[in-house]
Short mmCIF file of C-alpha atoms in Angstrom, two decimals:
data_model
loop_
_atom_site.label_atom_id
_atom_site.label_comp_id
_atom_site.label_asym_id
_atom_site.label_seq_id
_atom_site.Cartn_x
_atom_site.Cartn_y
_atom_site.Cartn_z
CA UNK A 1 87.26 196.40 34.98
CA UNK A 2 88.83 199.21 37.36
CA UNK A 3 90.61 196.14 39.46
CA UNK A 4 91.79 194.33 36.13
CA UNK A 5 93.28 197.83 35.11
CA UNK A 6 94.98 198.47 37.88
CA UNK A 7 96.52 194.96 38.18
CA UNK A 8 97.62 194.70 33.76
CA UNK A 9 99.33 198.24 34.47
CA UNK A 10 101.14 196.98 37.26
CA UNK A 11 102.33 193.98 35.44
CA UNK A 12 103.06 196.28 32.45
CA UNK A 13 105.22 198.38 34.55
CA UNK A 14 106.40 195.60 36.27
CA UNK A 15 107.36 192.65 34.01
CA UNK A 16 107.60 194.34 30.98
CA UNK A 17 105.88 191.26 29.17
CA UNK A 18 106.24 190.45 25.39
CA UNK A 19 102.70 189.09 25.27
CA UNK A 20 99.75 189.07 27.73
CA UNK A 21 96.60 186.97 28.15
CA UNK A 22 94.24 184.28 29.21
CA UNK A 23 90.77 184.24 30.40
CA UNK A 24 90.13 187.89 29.50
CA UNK A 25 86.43 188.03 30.62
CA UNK A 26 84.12 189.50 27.92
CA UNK A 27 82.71 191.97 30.61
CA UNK A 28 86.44 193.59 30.89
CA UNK A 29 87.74 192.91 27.30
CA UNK A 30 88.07 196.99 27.42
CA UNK A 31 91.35 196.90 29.36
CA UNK A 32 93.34 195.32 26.46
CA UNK A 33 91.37 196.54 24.01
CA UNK A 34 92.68 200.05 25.28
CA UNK A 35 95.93 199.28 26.73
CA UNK A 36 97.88 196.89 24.73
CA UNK A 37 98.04 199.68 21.80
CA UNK A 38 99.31 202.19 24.53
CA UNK A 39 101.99 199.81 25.32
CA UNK A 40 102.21 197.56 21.83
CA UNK A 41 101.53 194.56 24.16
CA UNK A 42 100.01 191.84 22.28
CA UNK A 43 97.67 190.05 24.25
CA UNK A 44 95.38 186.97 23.18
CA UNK A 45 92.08 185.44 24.24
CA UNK A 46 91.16 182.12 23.63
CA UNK A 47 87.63 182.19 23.90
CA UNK A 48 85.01 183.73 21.42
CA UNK A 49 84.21 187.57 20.58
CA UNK A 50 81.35 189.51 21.40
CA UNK A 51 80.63 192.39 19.14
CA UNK A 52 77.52 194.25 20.28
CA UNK A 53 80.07 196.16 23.03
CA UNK A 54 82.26 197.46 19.94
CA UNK A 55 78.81 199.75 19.32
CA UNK A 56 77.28 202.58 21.18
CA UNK A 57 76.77 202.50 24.14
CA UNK A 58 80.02 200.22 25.30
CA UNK A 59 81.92 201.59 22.17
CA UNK A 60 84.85 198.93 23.21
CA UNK A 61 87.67 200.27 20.61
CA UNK A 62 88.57 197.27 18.19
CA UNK A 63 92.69 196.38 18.28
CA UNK A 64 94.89 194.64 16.46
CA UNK A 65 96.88 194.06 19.26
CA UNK A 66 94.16 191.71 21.37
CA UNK A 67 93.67 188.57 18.63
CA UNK A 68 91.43 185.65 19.23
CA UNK A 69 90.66 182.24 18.72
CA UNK A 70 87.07 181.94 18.42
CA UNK A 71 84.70 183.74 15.72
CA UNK A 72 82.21 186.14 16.51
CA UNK A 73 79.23 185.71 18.93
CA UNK A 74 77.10 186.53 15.78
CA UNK A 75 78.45 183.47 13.92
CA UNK A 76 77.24 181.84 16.48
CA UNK A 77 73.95 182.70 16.35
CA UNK A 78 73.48 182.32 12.81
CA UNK A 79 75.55 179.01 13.14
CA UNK A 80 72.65 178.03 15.54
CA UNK A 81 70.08 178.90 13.10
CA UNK A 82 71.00 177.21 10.45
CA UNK A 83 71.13 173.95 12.87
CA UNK A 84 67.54 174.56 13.76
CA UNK A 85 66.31 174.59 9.84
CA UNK A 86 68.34 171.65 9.02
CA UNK A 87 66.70 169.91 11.90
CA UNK A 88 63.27 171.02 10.71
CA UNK A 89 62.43 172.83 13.75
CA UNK A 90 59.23 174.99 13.55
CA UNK A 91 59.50 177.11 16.30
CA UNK A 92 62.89 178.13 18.55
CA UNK A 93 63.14 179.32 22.29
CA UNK A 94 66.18 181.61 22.83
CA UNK A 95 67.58 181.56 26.72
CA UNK A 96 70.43 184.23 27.24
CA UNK A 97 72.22 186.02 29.98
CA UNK A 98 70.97 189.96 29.99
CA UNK A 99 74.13 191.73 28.67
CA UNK A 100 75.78 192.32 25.54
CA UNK A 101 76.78 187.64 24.93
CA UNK A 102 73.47 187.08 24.98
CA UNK A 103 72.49 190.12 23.06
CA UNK A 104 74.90 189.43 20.52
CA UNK A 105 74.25 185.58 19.96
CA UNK A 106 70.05 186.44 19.28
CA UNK A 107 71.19 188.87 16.40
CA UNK A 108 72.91 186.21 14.86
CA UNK A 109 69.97 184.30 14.92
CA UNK A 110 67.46 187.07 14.09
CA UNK A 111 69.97 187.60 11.11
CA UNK A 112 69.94 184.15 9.83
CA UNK A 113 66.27 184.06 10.17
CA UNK A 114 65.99 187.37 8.22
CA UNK A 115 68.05 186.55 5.63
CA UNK A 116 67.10 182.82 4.90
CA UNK A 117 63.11 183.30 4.91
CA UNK A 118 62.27 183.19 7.81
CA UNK A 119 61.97 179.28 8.59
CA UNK A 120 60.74 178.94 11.66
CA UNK A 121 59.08 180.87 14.30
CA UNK A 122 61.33 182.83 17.29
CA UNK A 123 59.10 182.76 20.82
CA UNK A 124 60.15 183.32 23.33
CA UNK A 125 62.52 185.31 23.75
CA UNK A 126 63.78 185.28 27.73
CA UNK A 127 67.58 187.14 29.32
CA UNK A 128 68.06 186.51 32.76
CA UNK A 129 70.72 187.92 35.12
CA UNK A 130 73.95 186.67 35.62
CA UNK A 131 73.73 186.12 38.83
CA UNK A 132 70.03 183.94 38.55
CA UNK A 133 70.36 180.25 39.39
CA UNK A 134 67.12 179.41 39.50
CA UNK A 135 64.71 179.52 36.01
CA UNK A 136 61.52 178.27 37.52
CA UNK A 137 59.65 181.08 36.00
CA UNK A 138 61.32 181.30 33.13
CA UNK A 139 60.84 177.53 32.11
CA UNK A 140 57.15 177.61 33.12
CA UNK A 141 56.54 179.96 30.04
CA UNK A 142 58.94 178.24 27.72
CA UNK A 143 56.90 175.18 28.72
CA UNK A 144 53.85 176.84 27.76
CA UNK A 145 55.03 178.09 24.44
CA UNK A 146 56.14 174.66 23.44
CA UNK A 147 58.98 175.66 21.11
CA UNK A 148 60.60 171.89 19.25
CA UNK A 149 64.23 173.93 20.13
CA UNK A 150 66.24 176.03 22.36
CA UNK A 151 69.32 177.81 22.33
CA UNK A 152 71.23 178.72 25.03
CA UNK A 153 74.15 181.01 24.88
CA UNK A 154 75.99 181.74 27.91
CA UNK A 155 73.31 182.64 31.05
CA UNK A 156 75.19 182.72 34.37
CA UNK A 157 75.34 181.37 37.33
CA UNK A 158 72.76 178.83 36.53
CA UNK A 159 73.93 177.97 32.72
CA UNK A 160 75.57 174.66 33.48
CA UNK A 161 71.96 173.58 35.33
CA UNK A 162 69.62 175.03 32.54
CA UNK A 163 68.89 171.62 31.09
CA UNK A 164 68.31 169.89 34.17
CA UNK A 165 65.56 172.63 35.20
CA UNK A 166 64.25 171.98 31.54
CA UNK A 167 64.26 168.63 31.94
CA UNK A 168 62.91 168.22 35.50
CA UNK A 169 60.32 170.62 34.79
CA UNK A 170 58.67 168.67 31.64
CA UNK A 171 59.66 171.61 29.42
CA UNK A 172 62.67 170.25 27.51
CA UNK A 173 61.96 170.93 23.81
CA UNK A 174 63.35 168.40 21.28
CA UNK A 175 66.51 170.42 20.61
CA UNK A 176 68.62 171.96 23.63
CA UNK A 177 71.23 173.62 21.84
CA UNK A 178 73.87 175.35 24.09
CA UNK A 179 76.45 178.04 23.43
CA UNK A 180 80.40 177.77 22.97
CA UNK A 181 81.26 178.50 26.17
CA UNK A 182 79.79 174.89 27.47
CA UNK A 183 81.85 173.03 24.27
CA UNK A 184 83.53 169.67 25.51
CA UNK A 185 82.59 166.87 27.63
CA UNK A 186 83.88 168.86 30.87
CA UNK A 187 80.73 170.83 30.66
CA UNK A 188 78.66 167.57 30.43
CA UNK A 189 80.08 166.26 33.58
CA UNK A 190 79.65 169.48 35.55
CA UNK A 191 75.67 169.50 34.04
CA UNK A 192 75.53 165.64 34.93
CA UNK A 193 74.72 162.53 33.06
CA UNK A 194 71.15 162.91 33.28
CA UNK A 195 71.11 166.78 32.28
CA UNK A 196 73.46 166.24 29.76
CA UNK A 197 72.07 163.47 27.90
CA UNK A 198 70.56 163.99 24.24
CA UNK A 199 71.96 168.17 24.29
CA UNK A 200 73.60 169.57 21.66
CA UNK A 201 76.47 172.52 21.96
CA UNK A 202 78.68 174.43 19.33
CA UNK A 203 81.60 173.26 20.37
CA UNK A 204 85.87 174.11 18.85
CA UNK A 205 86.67 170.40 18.85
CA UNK A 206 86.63 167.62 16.73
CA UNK A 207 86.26 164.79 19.62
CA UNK A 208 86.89 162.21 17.13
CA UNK A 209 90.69 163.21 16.18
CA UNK A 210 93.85 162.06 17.47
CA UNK A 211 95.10 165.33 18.62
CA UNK A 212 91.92 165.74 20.89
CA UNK A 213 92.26 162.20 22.32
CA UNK A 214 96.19 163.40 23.01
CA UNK A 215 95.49 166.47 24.61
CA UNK A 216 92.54 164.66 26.71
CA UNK A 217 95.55 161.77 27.76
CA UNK A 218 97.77 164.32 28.66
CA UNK A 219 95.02 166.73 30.46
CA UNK A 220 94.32 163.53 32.83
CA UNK A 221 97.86 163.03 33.37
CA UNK A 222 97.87 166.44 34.59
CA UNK A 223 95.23 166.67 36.70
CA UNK A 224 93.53 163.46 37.54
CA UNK A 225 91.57 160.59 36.12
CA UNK A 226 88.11 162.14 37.32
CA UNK A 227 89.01 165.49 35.28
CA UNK A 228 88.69 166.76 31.71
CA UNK A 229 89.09 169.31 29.65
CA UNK A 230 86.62 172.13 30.04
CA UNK A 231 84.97 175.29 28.50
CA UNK A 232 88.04 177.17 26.43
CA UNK A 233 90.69 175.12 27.57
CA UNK A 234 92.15 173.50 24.04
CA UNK A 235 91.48 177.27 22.40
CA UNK A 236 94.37 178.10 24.95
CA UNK A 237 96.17 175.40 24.29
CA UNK A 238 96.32 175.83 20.80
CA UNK A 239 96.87 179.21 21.13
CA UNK A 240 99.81 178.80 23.43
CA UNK A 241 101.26 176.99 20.49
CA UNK A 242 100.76 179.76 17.92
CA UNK A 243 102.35 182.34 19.88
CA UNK A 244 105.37 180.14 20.00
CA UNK A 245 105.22 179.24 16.19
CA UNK A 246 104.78 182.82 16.09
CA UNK A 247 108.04 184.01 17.46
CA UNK A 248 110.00 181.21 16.15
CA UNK A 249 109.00 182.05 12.40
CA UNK A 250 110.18 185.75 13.90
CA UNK A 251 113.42 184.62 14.84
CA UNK A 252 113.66 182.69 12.04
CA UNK A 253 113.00 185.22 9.35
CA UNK A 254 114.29 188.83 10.53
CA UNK A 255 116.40 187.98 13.64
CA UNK A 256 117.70 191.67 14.37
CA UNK A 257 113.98 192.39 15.14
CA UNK A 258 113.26 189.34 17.25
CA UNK A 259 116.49 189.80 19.40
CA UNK A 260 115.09 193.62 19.81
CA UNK A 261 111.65 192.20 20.73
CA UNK A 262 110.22 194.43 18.16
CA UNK A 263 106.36 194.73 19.12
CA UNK A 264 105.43 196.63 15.63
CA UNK A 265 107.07 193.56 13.16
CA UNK A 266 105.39 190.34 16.00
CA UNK A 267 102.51 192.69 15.22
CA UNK A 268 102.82 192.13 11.40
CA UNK A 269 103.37 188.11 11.52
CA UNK A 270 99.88 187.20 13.35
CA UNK A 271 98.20 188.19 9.83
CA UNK A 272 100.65 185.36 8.24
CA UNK A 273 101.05 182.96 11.13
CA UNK A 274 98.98 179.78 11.67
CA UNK A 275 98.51 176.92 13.98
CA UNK A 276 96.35 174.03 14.18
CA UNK A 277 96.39 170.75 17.27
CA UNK A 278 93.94 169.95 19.53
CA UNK A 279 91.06 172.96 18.07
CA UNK A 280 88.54 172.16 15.01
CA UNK A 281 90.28 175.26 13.53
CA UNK A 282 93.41 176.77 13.05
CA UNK A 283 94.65 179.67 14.84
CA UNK A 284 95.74 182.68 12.75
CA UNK A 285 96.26 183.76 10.14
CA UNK A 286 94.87 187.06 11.95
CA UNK A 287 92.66 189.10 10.39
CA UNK A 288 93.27 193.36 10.89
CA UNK A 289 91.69 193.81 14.19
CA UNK A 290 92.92 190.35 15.83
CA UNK A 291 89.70 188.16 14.70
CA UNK A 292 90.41 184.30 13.63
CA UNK A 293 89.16 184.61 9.76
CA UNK A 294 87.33 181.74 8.54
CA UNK A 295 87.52 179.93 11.68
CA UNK A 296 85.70 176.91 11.87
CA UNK A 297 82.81 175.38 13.95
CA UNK A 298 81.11 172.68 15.25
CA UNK A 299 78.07 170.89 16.99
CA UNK A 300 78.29 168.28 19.38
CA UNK A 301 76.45 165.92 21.19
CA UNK A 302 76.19 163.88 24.18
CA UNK A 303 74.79 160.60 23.42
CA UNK A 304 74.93 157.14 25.82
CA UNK A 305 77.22 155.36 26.92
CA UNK A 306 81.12 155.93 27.96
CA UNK A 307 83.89 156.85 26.04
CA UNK A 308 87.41 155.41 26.62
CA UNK A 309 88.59 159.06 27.08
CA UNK A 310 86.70 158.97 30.15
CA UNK A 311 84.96 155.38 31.05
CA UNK A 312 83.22 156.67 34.48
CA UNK A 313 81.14 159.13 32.68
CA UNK A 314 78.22 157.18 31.20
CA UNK A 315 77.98 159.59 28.05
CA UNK A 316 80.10 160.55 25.22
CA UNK A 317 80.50 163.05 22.72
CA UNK A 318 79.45 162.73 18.85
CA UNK A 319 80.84 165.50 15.92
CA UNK A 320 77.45 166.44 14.37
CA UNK A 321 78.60 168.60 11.87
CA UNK A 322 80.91 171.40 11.12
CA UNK A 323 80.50 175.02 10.02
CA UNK A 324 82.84 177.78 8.27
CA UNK A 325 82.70 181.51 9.14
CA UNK A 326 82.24 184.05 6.83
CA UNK A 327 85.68 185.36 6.11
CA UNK A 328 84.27 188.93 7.31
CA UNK A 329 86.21 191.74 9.34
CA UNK A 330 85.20 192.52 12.91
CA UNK A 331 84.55 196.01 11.45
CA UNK A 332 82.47 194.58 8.54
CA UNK A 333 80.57 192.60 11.09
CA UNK A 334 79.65 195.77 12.99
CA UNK A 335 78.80 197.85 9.69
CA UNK A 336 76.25 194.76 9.56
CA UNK A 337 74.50 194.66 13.18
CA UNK A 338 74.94 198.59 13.84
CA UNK A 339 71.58 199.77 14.54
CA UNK A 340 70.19 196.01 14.05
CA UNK A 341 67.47 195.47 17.08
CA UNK A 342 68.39 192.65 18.72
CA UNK A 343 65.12 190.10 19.58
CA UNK A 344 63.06 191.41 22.20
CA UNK A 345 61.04 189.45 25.01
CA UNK A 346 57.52 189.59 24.42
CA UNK A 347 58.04 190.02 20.92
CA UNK A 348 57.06 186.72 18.50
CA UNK A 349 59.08 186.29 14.99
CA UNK A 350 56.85 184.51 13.40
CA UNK A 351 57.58 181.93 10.34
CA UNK A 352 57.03 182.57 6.93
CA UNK A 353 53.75 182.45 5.98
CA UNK A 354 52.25 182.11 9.81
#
């Protein structure tokens, strides 16, 4: 965070930028979050927001000046829930990284489970360091527990390999659900074929649309045959899209201001601005402290066999099914989870009536 301070002053000072962003890392969101009001910068992230630092201890002040694409990291979690009933699971594994992601995406769960009776049992419950590649431990008690799913929000280092380990180990439940971070094909091919295969992830992309099969022709174009689009990489897109519809609709409807660059009135037009392409959901209209209202979601998964978009990977993606956030504030998500315990290793959530 110190280093990423230093460096968005100097380009402050420097450049004098109209907007700033890009792969703002969740463990540094604080920089923009406090800067860009000092300055009336606005500055976007494409990727998904994580609440529990907005609460004591991290205390991370909420801006409308840093907007996002994705929905909260508690959506997700009760996104994943609801997956697990629908598939009739009885009992769920959760695997997360030790910090405030993985924190964040059990809540969500814990909340669904709380509020929708309960339907199936939560053991165990296992965070790992960032920096762990290897889950041999880990996976040994999962294996014992026998849970029918897993969830895996965003673990570290060794996220991309977590299947495999599950896999080679005899311990893959039923269900591997990963996070939104891993979305899109391009985090099948870095897992490989035989990791991949059969996994589910919540995912910002409809694979199935003509805009995605555009943006995957033009990615390859780009960069190579052998490459494809990865992680967050259409929620930038797409965003890079709204900030220009964003400025033109400025320039189109109060030019005085957008000739003076006025930060306070581009401020005003995210909350009526919105833009949709390659990304299951629009981006914008913005809600008052930069979050994506109502943003969409889905759940993909990897099944046999190649698609066109890429014929030398021997799997391809399937739309599962979609989900809609709750149109809530950031702020009336935190007036929810403040004080909330998040699910605790050791601890076992058991289903109703066991």
């Amino acid at each position: 965070p110190a280093k990423f301070r230093q460096k968005l002053l100097r380009e402050i000072q420097t450049w004098h930028p109209d907007v700033a962003g890009g792969a703002a890392l969740e463990t540094t969101i604080r920089v923009p979050c406090e800067l860009a009001p000092r300055y009336k910068l606005l500055c976007f992230v494409g990727g998904h927001l994580s609440m529990t630092k907005y609460l004591p201890p991290g205390e991370v002040p909420l801006s409308p000046w840093v907007v996002y694409y994705g929905y909260s990291d508690f959506f997700a979690g009760q996104f994943a829930g609801q997956f697990f009933e629908e598939m009739g699971c009885k009992k769920v594994a959760l695997l997360a990284g030790d910090y405030d992601w993985g924190y964040s995406n059990g809540i969500g769960l814990k909340y669904y489970w709380e509020t929708h009776g309960q339907p199936f049992e939560i053991y165990p419950v296992i965070y790992v360091p960032l920096d762990k590649t290897d889950y041999s431990t880990e996976i040994q008690l999962i294996k014992q527990e026998k849970p029918d799913a897993i969830f895996i929000p965003y673990t570290g280092a060794g996220w991309m390999s977590a299947a495999t380990q599950l896999k080679d180990a005899g311990a893959a439940p039923r269900i591997i659900l990963y996070g939104t971070t891993y979305s899109n094909m391009g985090g099948a091919k870095v897992t490989g074929a035989y990791g991949a295969e059969g996994i589910y992830t919540l995912a910002d992309h409809d694979p199935t649309t003509d805009a995605w099969r555009e943006y995957v022709r033009r990615w390859k174009e780009a960069y190579g045959a052998q490459s494809y689009p990865d992680t967050y990489s259409n929620n930038y897109y797409q965003l890079i899209y709204w900030i220009k519809a964003l400025f033109e609709r400025v320039y189109r409807e109060n030019p005085e201001a957008a000739r003076a660059k006025d930060p306070e009135v581009i401020l005003e037009y995210t909350h009526e601005v919105s833009y949709q392409n390659v990304c299951i959901s629009p981006m914008g209209p913005m809600g008052p402290d930069g979050e994506n209202l109502g943003a969409k979601g889905a759940v993909i998964q990897f099944l046999p066999g190649a698609s066109d978009l890429d014929p030398t990977f021997p799997l391809h993606p399937v739309l599962v099914r979609t989900f809609l956030t709750p149109e809530l504030t950031s702020r009336e998500v935190l007036d929810i989870i403040a004080g909330y315990e998040k699910l605790e290793p050791g601890v076992e959530y058991p289903a109703a009536g066991g």
